[in-house]
Amino acid sequence: MFQDFETFCQLPLHYIIVGGGTAGLAVAARLSEDPEVNVGVIEAGPSALNGEDGGAITVPGRYGETIGSKYDWQFETTPQPGIGGRSLKWPRGRVLGGTSALNFMAWNRGHREDYDAWARLGNKGWGWDDLLPYFRRSETFHQPSAAHQQYYHSSYDDEFNGTSGPLHTTHIKQYGPAHQYWHTALNELGAASSPDSLAGSNCGVWNMVCTINPHRQERSYSASAYYAPVAGRRNLHVLTNATVLNVLIEMTNGEWNATGVRVRYGDEEKDIKTIREVILSAGSIQSPQLLELSGIGQRKVLEAAGIDVKIDNSNIGENLQDHMMTATIFEVSPTLSSRDDILNDTILREAADRAYYASQTGPWTVLPCSVAYCPLAQVASSTEQAQLQITAQNIAQETGRLQDELLGEQFDSTKKVRGQLEYIFDLGNWSTYFKSEPGKKYGTLLQMLQYPFSRGSIHIPAQQDPSRKSSVDDKPIIDPRYYQGPGEIDRDVMALGQRMAKRISQTEPLAKIIQKRVFPPLPEDLASEQSVYEDFVSNYTVTDWHPVGTCAMGGREGAKAGVVDDRLRVYGVRGLRVIDASIMPLQVGAHIQATVYAIAEKGAAMIREDWS
């Protein structure tokens, strides 16, 4: 239940969860199943469960409207030399439900080998077989009808889908007009249709499952799925519009202990104590930020920010990994309609609203779901793949990191094939860099790199005034280092991937609706084609909004390589855990939402085991 500030401060809380987002509310729901404990959640943003979002969150087809709004932290990266000196906007949810309230509702899992790599690093219990029960525990998958399966290619495998979890997942009711050509075109290119992308291998072509409640045709996210059904629990307490300033770290009997948090609510600041643990679920940006503000982090970073050093750990805020994305734009048949038409035409928008609210049908129920994950062998020649493998091996040798050695396996043709590049096709102009011409219709082919060598960091800023300390109000410095250092190999792979994008657009039957490529324009001759692609990738890559790794599990190297152990406990301090995307030691080949929920489910189960 929601609490006022004064009441919340007086509660005897066994667990304080910082961040009522994707992971935080899932952890809170599971921990509060034990009626003997009190669970407190502190969220900086408001709740939108009362309908104040006006449908911007709940109506599926209105995805993207909340980006840049009051529900978004509106973070931004530093200028990135690897992408032409551009700074990129990094949206993150500032609302109950976190980024699960802002995202595109994509629901897929990485490859079995992605999670097995975590276990190979020494993180016991984090392989595919270990995580599968938690993937299934988080969802109720709604099976498509036989007619839907036949008409839309919506296949699934019962063994890998959950049937009684809080989140609703489903194949959407109807698809955009280009979807009918997608499977056949990709099949022609050698990408087989996947029987179930959630079964441990998502290579091939398939339809994205989405986090939608099919009965209500509404977004299913952590606030509506994990919190709302149990909001009446007397031992679950939620404080919204409150900002955690830092974790209280105190020395007791020669050990550092997390004893609570410092919170600001309006103009008031108070310390709130915990009986057992503080759990950071603030995400890949703000979990490392809060650790540093609490005195846990790199000595040089903390001292420059005016923060007293309590635990010196050079890994906090490092190991940042993100998926990178380009958007190739095509002019398509003028008879086709897209979401752009609705957004730019008041009459069409009113008609879409009427259809949705009257019968939960129409354009607001349609999402971009035409997906393919292609291995490098489909994109590059054997010679190019061999050269990339040599480059990757050299990177691993230079860095001495097992993570880089494992990443290099994607280039080894003798290893299990994984989808290195994701492609999604949808009608409409999805690029922020290409301006649509009036009267013309467009389609967009998105291309996303799945296993980046690019490694960045997130840290609190240094202070020029020695009398001032950095605070939570100082936005963290986000430096993904796209295509820099070892990440130069990522640019090479993305440029090669543009050839596959060209082949997709020229393959029937998809080709029959595409008139020409307009961004980037076709090169004048084949000799300059690769140069055009390299320039395009360098100048127009953007984030795919999947940052991970900044509080990574350390595996067998412990605090030398990570921030938390395989029980998600922060090294060097008792009573403090991190449970969110930041604990992932390596990126996965998938949209990360489903993995974050699995992390939350497993993290909550471990806490209950540890205190049982």
Coordinates of C-alpha atoms in Angstrom, one line a residue:
M1 CA 0.0 0.0 0.0
F2 CA 1.1 3.6 -0.6
Q3 CA 2.4 5.4 2.5
D4 CA 2.9 9.0 3.5
F5 CA 6.5 10.0 4.4
E6 CA 6.1 10.2 8.2
T7 CA 4.4 6.8 8.5
F8 CA 7.0 5.2 6.2
C9 CA 9.8 6.5 8.3
Q10 CA 8.4 4.8 11.4
L11 CA 7.9 1.4 9.9
P12 CA 10.0 -1.5 11.2
L13 CA 11.3 -2.5 7.7
H14 CA 13.1 -5.8 7.2
Y15 CA 14.0 -4.9 3.7
I16 CA 14.4 -1.5 2.0
I17 CA 14.3 -1.7 -1.8
V18 CA 15.7 1.4 -3.6
G19 CA 13.8 1.7 -6.9
G20 CA 10.3 0.7 -7.7
G21 CA 11.1 -0.3 -11.2
T22 CA 11.2 -3.4 -13.3
A23 CA 13.3 -5.4 -10.8
G24 CA 12.4 -3.6 -7.6
L25 CA 8.7 -4.3 -7.6
A26 CA 9.2 -7.9 -8.6
V27 CA 11.6 -8.4 -5.6
A28 CA 9.1 -6.6 -3.3
A29 CA 6.2 -8.7 -4.4
R30 CA 8.2 -12.0 -3.8
L31 CA 9.7 -10.9 -0.5
S32 CA 6.3 -9.7 0.9
E33 CA 4.8 -13.2 0.3
D34 CA 6.3 -13.9 3.7
P35 CA 3.8 -12.2 6.1
E36 CA 6.4 -12.1 8.9
V37 CA 8.5 -9.4 7.2
N38 CA 7.9 -5.8 6.3
V39 CA 9.1 -4.7 2.8
G40 CA 9.5 -1.0 1.9
V41 CA 10.0 0.3 -1.6
I42 CA 11.2 3.8 -2.3
E43 CA 10.6 5.2 -5.8
A44 CA 11.7 8.6 -7.0
G45 CA 8.9 9.0 -9.5
P46 CA 5.1 9.0 -9.2
S47 CA 2.6 6.2 -9.7
A48 CA 0.7 6.1 -13.0
L49 CA -1.6 3.4 -11.9
N50 CA -4.4 5.8 -11.3
G51 CA -4.6 6.6 -15.0
E52 CA -2.8 10.0 -14.9
D53 CA -0.6 8.8 -17.8
G54 CA -3.7 9.3 -20.1
G55 CA -2.9 6.0 -21.8
A56 CA 0.6 6.9 -22.8
I57 CA 1.9 4.0 -20.7
T58 CA -0.9 1.5 -20.8
V59 CA -2.0 1.7 -24.5
P60 CA 0.5 -0.5 -26.4
G61 CA 0.6 1.3 -29.7
R62 CA 1.5 4.6 -28.0
Y63 CA 4.9 3.3 -27.2
G64 CA 7.6 6.0 -27.1
E65 CA 5.3 8.9 -26.0
T66 CA 6.7 8.8 -22.5
I67 CA 10.3 9.2 -23.6
G68 CA 11.4 12.7 -22.7
S69 CA 8.4 13.2 -20.4
K70 CA 8.1 13.6 -16.6
Y71 CA 8.3 9.8 -16.4
D72 CA 11.8 9.8 -17.9
W73 CA 15.0 10.6 -16.0
Q74 CA 16.2 12.1 -19.3
F75 CA 19.9 11.0 -19.0
E76 CA 22.4 11.7 -21.7
T77 CA 25.8 10.4 -22.6
T78 CA 29.0 12.3 -22.9
P79 CA 30.1 13.2 -26.5
Q80 CA 31.2 9.9 -28.1
P81 CA 34.3 10.1 -30.3
G82 CA 33.5 6.7 -31.8
I83 CA 30.2 8.0 -33.2
G84 CA 31.2 11.4 -34.5
G85 CA 31.3 13.2 -31.2
R86 CA 27.5 12.9 -30.7
S87 CA 25.8 12.7 -27.3
L88 CA 22.9 10.2 -27.1
K89 CA 19.8 10.5 -25.0
W90 CA 19.4 7.6 -22.6
P91 CA 15.8 7.3 -21.4
R92 CA 15.2 5.6 -18.1
G93 CA 11.9 5.2 -16.2
R94 CA 11.2 7.6 -13.4
V95 CA 7.8 6.2 -12.5
L96 CA 6.5 3.3 -10.5
G97 CA 7.3 0.4 -12.8
G98 CA 10.5 2.0 -14.0
T99 CA 11.7 1.4 -17.5
S100 CA 9.1 -1.4 -17.9
A101 CA 6.6 1.5 -18.2
L102 CA 8.5 3.1 -21.0
N103 CA 10.0 0.3 -23.1
F104 CA 8.7 -1.3 -26.3
M105 CA 7.3 -4.3 -24.5
A106 CA 9.7 -6.7 -26.3
W107 CA 9.8 -10.1 -24.5
N108 CA 12.6 -12.5 -25.5
R109 CA 15.5 -14.3 -24.0
G110 CA 19.1 -14.7 -24.9
H111 CA 20.8 -17.9 -26.0
R112 CA 21.5 -20.7 -23.6
E113 CA 25.2 -20.0 -24.2
D114 CA 24.8 -16.3 -23.0
Y115 CA 23.8 -17.4 -19.5
D116 CA 26.2 -20.4 -19.4
A117 CA 28.9 -17.8 -20.0
W118 CA 28.0 -16.1 -16.8
A119 CA 28.4 -19.5 -15.0
R120 CA 31.7 -20.1 -16.8
L121 CA 33.0 -16.9 -15.2
G122 CA 32.5 -18.6 -11.9
N123 CA 29.0 -17.3 -11.0
K124 CA 27.5 -20.4 -9.6
G125 CA 23.8 -20.9 -10.3
W126 CA 23.5 -18.4 -13.2
G127 CA 23.5 -20.7 -16.3
W128 CA 20.6 -21.2 -18.6
D129 CA 19.2 -24.3 -16.8
D130 CA 19.5 -22.4 -13.5
L131 CA 17.6 -19.3 -14.8
L132 CA 14.9 -21.1 -16.8
P133 CA 12.6 -21.7 -13.8
Y134 CA 12.8 -18.0 -13.0
F135 CA 12.1 -16.9 -16.5
R136 CA 9.0 -19.1 -16.4
R137 CA 8.0 -18.0 -12.9
S138 CA 7.7 -14.4 -14.1
E139 CA 5.1 -14.8 -16.8
T140 CA 1.8 -16.1 -17.8
F141 CA 2.1 -16.8 -21.6
H142 CA -1.2 -16.7 -23.5
Q143 CA -1.1 -19.2 -26.3
P144 CA -2.1 -18.0 -29.8
S145 CA -5.0 -19.9 -31.5
A146 CA -4.3 -22.4 -34.2
A147 CA -5.6 -19.9 -36.8
H148 CA -3.3 -17.2 -35.5
Q149 CA -0.3 -19.6 -35.6
Q150 CA -1.0 -20.5 -39.2
Y151 CA -1.7 -17.0 -40.5
Y152 CA 1.0 -15.1 -38.6
H153 CA 3.7 -17.8 -38.0
S154 CA 3.2 -17.4 -34.2
S155 CA 4.8 -20.6 -33.0
Y156 CA 5.7 -21.6 -29.4
D157 CA 6.9 -24.5 -27.2
D158 CA 4.9 -25.2 -24.0
E159 CA 8.0 -26.5 -22.1
F160 CA 9.6 -23.0 -22.1
N161 CA 6.7 -20.7 -21.4
G162 CA 5.4 -19.8 -17.9
T163 CA 1.7 -20.3 -17.1
S164 CA 1.1 -18.7 -13.7
G165 CA 3.4 -15.7 -13.4
P166 CA 2.5 -12.1 -12.7
L167 CA 3.4 -10.7 -16.2
H168 CA 1.1 -11.3 -19.1
T169 CA 3.0 -12.2 -22.3
T170 CA 1.4 -12.8 -25.7
H171 CA 1.7 -12.7 -29.5
I172 CA -0.1 -9.6 -30.5
K173 CA -3.7 -9.8 -31.9
Q174 CA -2.9 -8.4 -35.3
Y175 CA 0.2 -7.2 -37.2
G176 CA 1.1 -4.4 -39.6
P177 CA 0.8 -4.8 -43.3
A178 CA 4.5 -5.6 -44.0
H179 CA 4.6 -8.5 -41.6
Q180 CA 3.0 -10.9 -44.0
Y181 CA 6.1 -10.7 -46.2
W182 CA 8.7 -10.9 -43.4
H183 CA 9.0 -14.7 -42.8
T184 CA 9.1 -15.7 -46.4
A185 CA 11.7 -13.1 -47.3
L186 CA 14.0 -14.1 -44.4
N187 CA 13.5 -17.8 -45.2
E188 CA 14.7 -17.1 -48.8
L189 CA 17.9 -15.6 -47.2
G190 CA 18.5 -18.8 -45.2
A191 CA 17.0 -17.7 -41.9
A192 CA 14.7 -20.5 -40.8
S193 CA 11.6 -19.7 -38.8
S194 CA 12.2 -20.4 -35.1
P195 CA 9.8 -22.8 -33.3
D196 CA 10.2 -20.7 -30.1
S197 CA 12.6 -17.8 -29.6
L198 CA 12.3 -18.3 -25.8
A199 CA 13.6 -21.8 -25.8
G200 CA 17.4 -21.1 -25.5
S201 CA 18.2 -20.2 -29.2
N202 CA 16.7 -17.2 -30.9
C203 CA 18.5 -17.6 -34.2
G204 CA 16.3 -17.2 -37.3
V205 CA 13.1 -15.4 -38.0
W206 CA 10.2 -15.1 -35.6
N207 CA 7.5 -12.9 -34.1
M208 CA 8.3 -10.9 -31.0
V209 CA 6.2 -11.9 -28.0
C210 CA 5.1 -8.8 -26.0
T211 CA 4.3 -7.9 -22.5
I212 CA 0.6 -7.2 -23.1
N213 CA -2.5 -8.3 -21.2
P214 CA -4.5 -9.8 -24.2
H215 CA -7.8 -9.5 -22.3
R216 CA -7.5 -5.8 -21.8
Q217 CA -5.0 -5.0 -24.6
E218 CA -2.8 -3.1 -22.1
R219 CA 0.8 -3.0 -21.3
S220 CA 1.7 -5.5 -18.6
Y221 CA 4.6 -4.1 -16.6
S222 CA 6.0 -4.4 -13.1
A223 CA 3.6 -1.9 -11.5
S224 CA 0.4 -3.4 -13.0
A225 CA 1.6 -7.0 -12.9
Y226 CA 3.7 -7.4 -9.7
Y227 CA 2.5 -4.6 -7.5
A228 CA -1.1 -3.8 -8.2
P229 CA -2.5 -7.3 -7.5
V230 CA -0.8 -7.4 -4.1
A231 CA -1.0 -3.7 -3.2
G232 CA -3.3 -4.5 -0.3
R233 CA -0.7 -6.5 1.6
R234 CA -0.3 -5.0 5.0
N235 CA 3.5 -5.8 5.0
L236 CA 4.2 -4.1 1.6
H237 CA 4.8 -0.4 1.8
V238 CA 5.5 1.9 -1.1
L239 CA 6.8 5.5 -1.0
T240 CA 6.7 7.4 -4.3
N241 CA 8.1 10.8 -5.2
A242 CA 10.9 10.2 -2.8
T243 CA 14.7 10.3 -3.6
V244 CA 17.3 8.1 -1.9
L245 CA 20.4 10.2 -1.4
N246 CA 22.7 7.5 -0.2
V247 CA 22.9 4.2 1.6
L248 CA 23.9 4.4 5.3
I249 CA 27.1 2.4 5.7
E250 CA 28.3 2.0 9.3
M251 CA 31.3 0.2 10.9
T252 CA 30.3 -2.5 13.4
N253 CA 32.7 -4.9 15.0
G254 CA 35.3 -4.3 12.3
E255 CA 32.8 -4.8 9.4
W256 CA 31.0 -2.4 7.2
N257 CA 27.2 -2.8 7.4
A258 CA 24.3 -1.2 5.4
T259 CA 21.9 0.0 8.1
G260 CA 19.4 2.0 6.0
V261 CA 19.1 4.9 3.6
R262 CA 19.0 8.7 3.6
V263 CA 15.8 9.9 1.9
R264 CA 14.5 13.2 0.6
Y265 CA 10.8 13.8 0.4
G266 CA 9.9 17.4 -0.7
D267 CA 12.0 19.6 1.6
E268 CA 12.5 17.0 4.3
E269 CA 15.5 14.6 4.7
K270 CA 15.5 11.6 7.0
D271 CA 17.4 8.4 7.7
I272 CA 15.3 5.3 7.4
K273 CA 16.7 2.1 9.0
T274 CA 16.4 -1.5 8.0
I275 CA 16.3 -4.6 10.1
R276 CA 17.9 -6.9 7.5
E277 CA 19.0 -5.5 4.2
V278 CA 19.1 -2.7 1.7
I279 CA 18.5 -3.8 -1.9
L280 CA 19.5 -1.5 -4.8
S281 CA 17.3 -1.9 -7.8
A282 CA 17.9 1.4 -9.3
G283 CA 19.2 0.1 -12.6
S284 CA 22.5 0.2 -14.5
I285 CA 22.9 4.0 -14.2
Q286 CA 21.8 4.7 -10.7
S287 CA 22.8 1.6 -8.7
P288 CA 26.5 2.4 -9.3
Q289 CA 25.7 6.1 -8.7
L290 CA 24.2 5.4 -5.3
L291 CA 27.1 3.1 -4.3
E292 CA 29.6 5.8 -5.0
L293 CA 27.5 8.4 -3.2
S294 CA 27.6 6.0 -0.2
G295 CA 31.4 5.8 -0.2
I296 CA 31.8 2.5 -2.2
G297 CA 33.8 2.8 -5.4
Q298 CA 37.0 3.8 -7.0
R299 CA 39.1 5.8 -4.7
K300 CA 40.1 8.4 -7.3
V301 CA 36.4 8.9 -8.4
L302 CA 35.2 9.3 -4.8
E303 CA 37.9 11.6 -3.7
A304 CA 37.4 13.8 -6.8
A305 CA 33.7 14.0 -5.9
G306 CA 34.3 14.9 -2.3
I307 CA 33.0 11.5 -1.0
D308 CA 34.7 9.8 2.0
V309 CA 36.0 6.4 0.9
K310 CA 34.6 3.5 2.9
I311 CA 35.2 0.6 0.5
D312 CA 37.6 0.9 -2.4
N313 CA 36.4 -1.1 -5.4
S314 CA 37.6 -0.1 -8.8
N315 CA 34.9 -2.1 -10.6
I316 CA 31.9 0.0 -9.6
G317 CA 30.5 1.9 -12.6
E318 CA 32.8 0.1 -15.0
N319 CA 32.1 -2.8 -17.5
L320 CA 29.2 -0.8 -19.1
Q321 CA 27.8 -2.6 -22.1
D322 CA 25.0 -1.6 -24.4
H323 CA 23.4 -2.8 -27.6
M324 CA 24.0 -0.5 -30.6
M325 CA 21.5 0.3 -33.3
T326 CA 21.2 1.8 -36.7
A327 CA 18.0 2.6 -38.7
T328 CA 18.0 2.2 -42.5
I329 CA 15.1 4.0 -44.1
F330 CA 13.3 2.9 -47.3
E331 CA 10.6 4.6 -49.3
V332 CA 7.7 2.2 -49.6
S333 CA 4.5 1.9 -51.5
P334 CA 2.3 5.0 -51.0
T335 CA -0.8 2.8 -50.4
L336 CA 0.6 1.4 -47.1
S337 CA -0.4 2.9 -43.8
S338 CA 1.8 3.2 -40.7
R339 CA 1.9 4.6 -37.2
D340 CA 3.3 7.8 -38.6
D341 CA 0.0 8.5 -40.4
I342 CA -1.9 8.3 -37.1
L343 CA 0.6 10.5 -35.2
N344 CA 0.4 13.1 -38.0
D345 CA -3.3 13.1 -38.7
T346 CA -5.8 14.2 -36.0
I347 CA -8.7 12.4 -37.7
L348 CA -6.9 9.1 -37.9
R349 CA -5.8 9.4 -34.3
E350 CA -9.3 10.0 -33.1
A351 CA -10.4 6.9 -35.1
A352 CA -7.6 4.9 -33.5
D353 CA -8.7 6.0 -30.1
R354 CA -12.4 5.1 -30.8
A355 CA -11.4 1.6 -32.0
Y356 CA -9.2 1.0 -29.0
Y357 CA -11.5 2.1 -26.3
A358 CA -14.6 0.7 -27.8
S359 CA -13.3 -2.8 -28.7
Q360 CA -9.6 -3.0 -27.9
T361 CA -8.8 -3.2 -31.6
G362 CA -7.2 -1.1 -34.3
P363 CA -3.8 0.5 -34.7
W364 CA -3.1 1.1 -31.0
T365 CA -2.9 -2.7 -30.6
V366 CA -0.2 -3.2 -33.3
L367 CA 3.5 -3.3 -32.4
P368 CA 6.7 -3.9 -34.4
C369 CA 7.2 -7.6 -34.1
S370 CA 8.9 -8.8 -37.3
V371 CA 12.2 -10.0 -36.0
A372 CA 15.3 -11.9 -37.1
Y373 CA 18.5 -12.8 -35.3
C374 CA 21.3 -13.6 -37.7
P375 CA 24.7 -15.2 -36.9
L376 CA 27.9 -13.8 -38.4
A377 CA 28.1 -16.5 -41.0
Q378 CA 25.0 -15.1 -42.7
V379 CA 26.4 -11.6 -42.7
A380 CA 30.2 -12.0 -43.5
S381 CA 32.3 -14.2 -45.8
S382 CA 34.4 -17.0 -44.3
T383 CA 37.5 -14.9 -44.8
E384 CA 35.9 -11.9 -43.1
Q385 CA 34.8 -14.0 -40.2
A386 CA 38.2 -15.6 -39.8
Q387 CA 39.8 -12.1 -39.7
L388 CA 37.3 -10.9 -37.1
Q389 CA 38.2 -14.0 -35.0
I390 CA 41.9 -13.1 -35.1
T391 CA 41.1 -9.6 -34.1
A392 CA 38.9 -10.8 -31.2
Q393 CA 41.6 -13.2 -30.0
N394 CA 44.1 -10.4 -30.0
I395 CA 41.7 -8.2 -28.0
A396 CA 41.3 -11.0 -25.4
Q397 CA 45.1 -11.5 -25.2
E398 CA 45.7 -7.8 -24.7
T399 CA 43.1 -7.3 -22.1
G400 CA 43.6 -10.6 -20.3
R401 CA 39.9 -10.7 -19.6
L402 CA 38.0 -14.0 -19.7
Q403 CA 34.9 -12.0 -20.6
D404 CA 36.6 -10.9 -23.9
E405 CA 37.7 -14.5 -24.6
L406 CA 34.1 -15.6 -24.2
L407 CA 32.9 -12.8 -26.4
G408 CA 35.4 -13.9 -29.1
E409 CA 33.7 -17.2 -29.4
Q410 CA 30.9 -15.6 -31.5
F411 CA 33.4 -15.4 -34.4
D412 CA 34.5 -19.1 -34.1
S413 CA 32.6 -21.1 -36.7
T414 CA 33.2 -24.3 -34.7
K415 CA 31.3 -23.0 -31.7
K416 CA 27.5 -23.0 -31.2
V417 CA 25.9 -20.4 -33.5
R418 CA 24.4 -17.3 -31.8
G419 CA 22.6 -14.4 -33.4
Q420 CA 25.1 -11.6 -33.5
L421 CA 22.8 -9.1 -35.3
E422 CA 19.1 -8.5 -34.7
Y423 CA 16.9 -7.0 -37.5
I424 CA 13.4 -5.6 -37.0
F425 CA 11.3 -4.2 -39.9
D426 CA 8.4 -1.9 -39.5
L427 CA 6.5 0.7 -41.5
G428 CA 7.2 4.3 -40.6
N429 CA 10.3 6.5 -40.2
W430 CA 12.1 5.4 -37.0
S431 CA 15.2 7.6 -37.5
T432 CA 15.8 10.8 -35.6
Y433 CA 18.3 11.8 -38.3
F434 CA 16.2 11.4 -41.5
K435 CA 13.5 13.9 -42.2
S436 CA 10.4 12.5 -43.9
E437 CA 9.1 14.2 -47.0
P438 CA 5.4 15.1 -47.1
G439 CA 3.3 12.7 -49.1
K440 CA 5.9 9.9 -49.0
K441 CA 5.6 6.6 -47.0
Y442 CA 8.6 4.9 -45.3
G443 CA 9.7 1.7 -43.8
T444 CA 12.6 1.2 -41.3
L445 CA 15.0 -1.7 -40.9
L446 CA 16.6 -1.6 -37.5
Q447 CA 19.9 -3.4 -37.0
M448 CA 21.2 -4.1 -33.5
L449 CA 24.6 -5.5 -32.4
Q450 CA 24.2 -8.1 -29.7
Y451 CA 27.6 -8.9 -28.2
P452 CA 29.7 -5.7 -28.0
F453 CA 33.3 -5.4 -27.1
S454 CA 32.8 -1.7 -26.4
R455 CA 33.2 -1.1 -22.7
G456 CA 32.2 2.1 -20.9
S457 CA 31.6 3.5 -17.5
I458 CA 29.1 5.4 -15.3
H459 CA 30.4 7.6 -12.5
I460 CA 29.4 10.5 -10.3
P461 CA 31.0 13.7 -11.4
A462 CA 34.1 15.4 -9.9
Q463 CA 33.6 18.7 -8.0
Q464 CA 35.6 21.8 -8.7
D465 CA 34.6 23.3 -5.4
P466 CA 36.4 21.4 -2.6
S467 CA 33.7 22.5 -0.1
R468 CA 31.0 20.7 -2.1
K469 CA 30.3 17.0 -2.4
S470 CA 28.6 15.3 -5.4
S471 CA 25.0 14.5 -4.8
V472 CA 22.2 12.6 -6.4
D473 CA 21.1 15.8 -8.1
D474 CA 24.3 15.8 -10.1
K475 CA 23.6 13.6 -13.1
P476 CA 26.1 10.8 -13.5
I477 CA 28.7 10.8 -16.3
I478 CA 27.6 8.2 -18.8
D479 CA 30.5 7.2 -21.2
P480 CA 29.6 4.0 -23.2
R481 CA 32.8 4.4 -25.3
Y482 CA 30.9 3.2 -28.4
Y483 CA 33.4 1.8 -31.1
Q484 CA 36.4 2.9 -29.1
G485 CA 39.4 0.8 -28.1
P486 CA 38.5 -2.9 -28.4
G487 CA 35.1 -1.7 -29.5
E488 CA 36.4 -0.8 -32.9
I489 CA 35.6 -4.4 -33.9
D490 CA 31.9 -3.6 -33.2
R491 CA 32.0 -1.0 -35.9
D492 CA 33.4 -3.5 -38.4
V493 CA 30.6 -6.0 -37.6
M494 CA 27.9 -3.3 -37.8
A495 CA 29.2 -2.2 -41.2
L496 CA 29.2 -5.8 -42.5
G497 CA 25.7 -6.1 -41.2
Q498 CA 24.5 -3.4 -43.5
R499 CA 25.1 -5.7 -46.4
M500 CA 22.5 -8.1 -44.9
A501 CA 20.1 -5.2 -44.5
K502 CA 20.5 -4.5 -48.2
R503 CA 19.8 -8.1 -49.0
I504 CA 16.7 -8.2 -46.8
S505 CA 15.3 -5.1 -48.5
Q506 CA 15.9 -6.6 -52.0
T507 CA 14.4 -10.0 -51.3
E508 CA 10.9 -10.9 -52.4
P509 CA 8.2 -10.7 -51.3
L510 CA 9.3 -7.9 -49.0
A511 CA 11.0 -6.2 -51.9
K512 CA 7.7 -5.6 -53.7
I513 CA 6.6 -3.0 -51.2
I514 CA 10.0 -1.2 -51.1
Q515 CA 10.6 1.4 -53.7
K516 CA 14.1 2.5 -52.9
R517 CA 16.6 3.0 -50.0
V518 CA 16.8 6.6 -49.0
F519 CA 18.9 6.6 -45.8
P520 CA 21.8 6.0 -46.2
P521 CA 21.5 6.5 -50.0
L522 CA 22.9 3.7 -52.2
P523 CA 26.6 4.1 -53.1
E524 CA 27.4 5.1 -56.6
D525 CA 29.4 1.9 -57.2
L526 CA 30.1 -1.4 -55.4
A527 CA 33.6 -0.3 -54.7
S528 CA 32.5 2.4 -52.4
E529 CA 29.7 0.4 -50.7
Q530 CA 31.7 -0.7 -47.7
S531 CA 32.9 2.9 -47.2
V532 CA 29.3 4.2 -47.2
Y533 CA 28.3 1.6 -44.6
E534 CA 31.3 2.4 -42.3
D535 CA 30.4 6.1 -42.5
F536 CA 26.8 5.4 -41.8
V537 CA 27.5 3.3 -38.8
S538 CA 29.9 5.8 -37.4
N539 CA 27.7 8.8 -37.9
Y540 CA 24.2 7.4 -37.1
T541 CA 24.5 4.6 -34.5
V542 CA 22.3 5.1 -31.5
T543 CA 21.6 3.2 -28.3
D544 CA 19.2 0.3 -28.2
W545 CA 18.5 1.2 -24.5
H546 CA 19.9 -1.9 -23.0
P547 CA 22.7 -0.8 -20.5
V548 CA 24.1 -3.6 -18.3
G549 CA 27.1 -4.6 -16.3
T550 CA 28.0 -1.6 -14.0
C551 CA 27.7 -3.6 -10.8
A552 CA 28.6 -7.0 -12.3
M553 CA 29.0 -10.3 -10.6
G554 CA 32.7 -11.0 -10.0
G555 CA 32.6 -14.7 -10.4
R556 CA 35.7 -16.6 -9.4
E557 CA 37.8 -13.4 -9.3
G558 CA 35.5 -11.8 -6.7
A559 CA 36.1 -8.2 -5.9
K560 CA 39.0 -8.1 -8.3
A561 CA 36.6 -8.3 -11.2
G562 CA 33.2 -7.4 -9.9
V563 CA 30.9 -5.6 -7.5
V564 CA 28.6 -8.4 -6.2
D565 CA 29.0 -12.1 -5.6
D566 CA 26.8 -14.7 -7.1
R567 CA 24.3 -14.1 -4.3
L568 CA 24.2 -10.5 -5.4
R569 CA 25.8 -9.3 -2.2
V570 CA 28.0 -6.2 -2.5
Y571 CA 31.6 -7.1 -1.7
G572 CA 32.9 -5.7 1.5
V573 CA 29.7 -4.7 3.2
R574 CA 27.0 -6.8 4.9
G575 CA 23.3 -6.3 4.4
L576 CA 23.6 -4.7 0.9
R577 CA 22.6 -6.3 -2.4
V578 CA 22.1 -5.2 -6.0
I579 CA 19.3 -6.7 -8.0
D580 CA 18.9 -5.3 -11.5
A581 CA 20.4 -5.3 -15.0
S582 CA 23.7 -3.9 -13.6
I583 CA 24.7 -7.3 -12.2
M584 CA 25.0 -8.9 -15.6
P585 CA 28.7 -9.6 -16.3
L586 CA 28.2 -10.0 -20.0
Q587 CA 25.5 -8.7 -22.4
V588 CA 23.0 -11.1 -23.7
G589 CA 21.7 -11.5 -27.3
A590 CA 18.2 -10.3 -26.6
H591 CA 16.1 -7.4 -25.4
I592 CA 17.0 -7.4 -21.7
Q593 CA 13.5 -7.1 -20.1
A594 CA 12.8 -10.8 -19.6
T595 CA 16.3 -11.3 -18.2
V596 CA 15.9 -8.5 -15.7
Y597 CA 12.7 -10.1 -14.4
A598 CA 14.4 -13.4 -14.1
I599 CA 17.3 -11.8 -12.1
A600 CA 14.7 -10.2 -9.8
E601 CA 12.9 -13.5 -9.3
K602 CA 16.1 -15.4 -8.6
G603 CA 17.5 -12.6 -6.4
A604 CA 14.3 -12.6 -4.2
A605 CA 14.5 -16.4 -3.9
M606 CA 18.1 -16.2 -2.7
I607 CA 17.3 -13.6 -0.1
R608 CA 14.5 -15.7 1.3
E609 CA 16.8 -18.7 1.3
D610 CA 19.5 -16.8 3.1
W611 CA 17.1 -15.6 5.8
S612 CA 15.0 -18.8 6.1

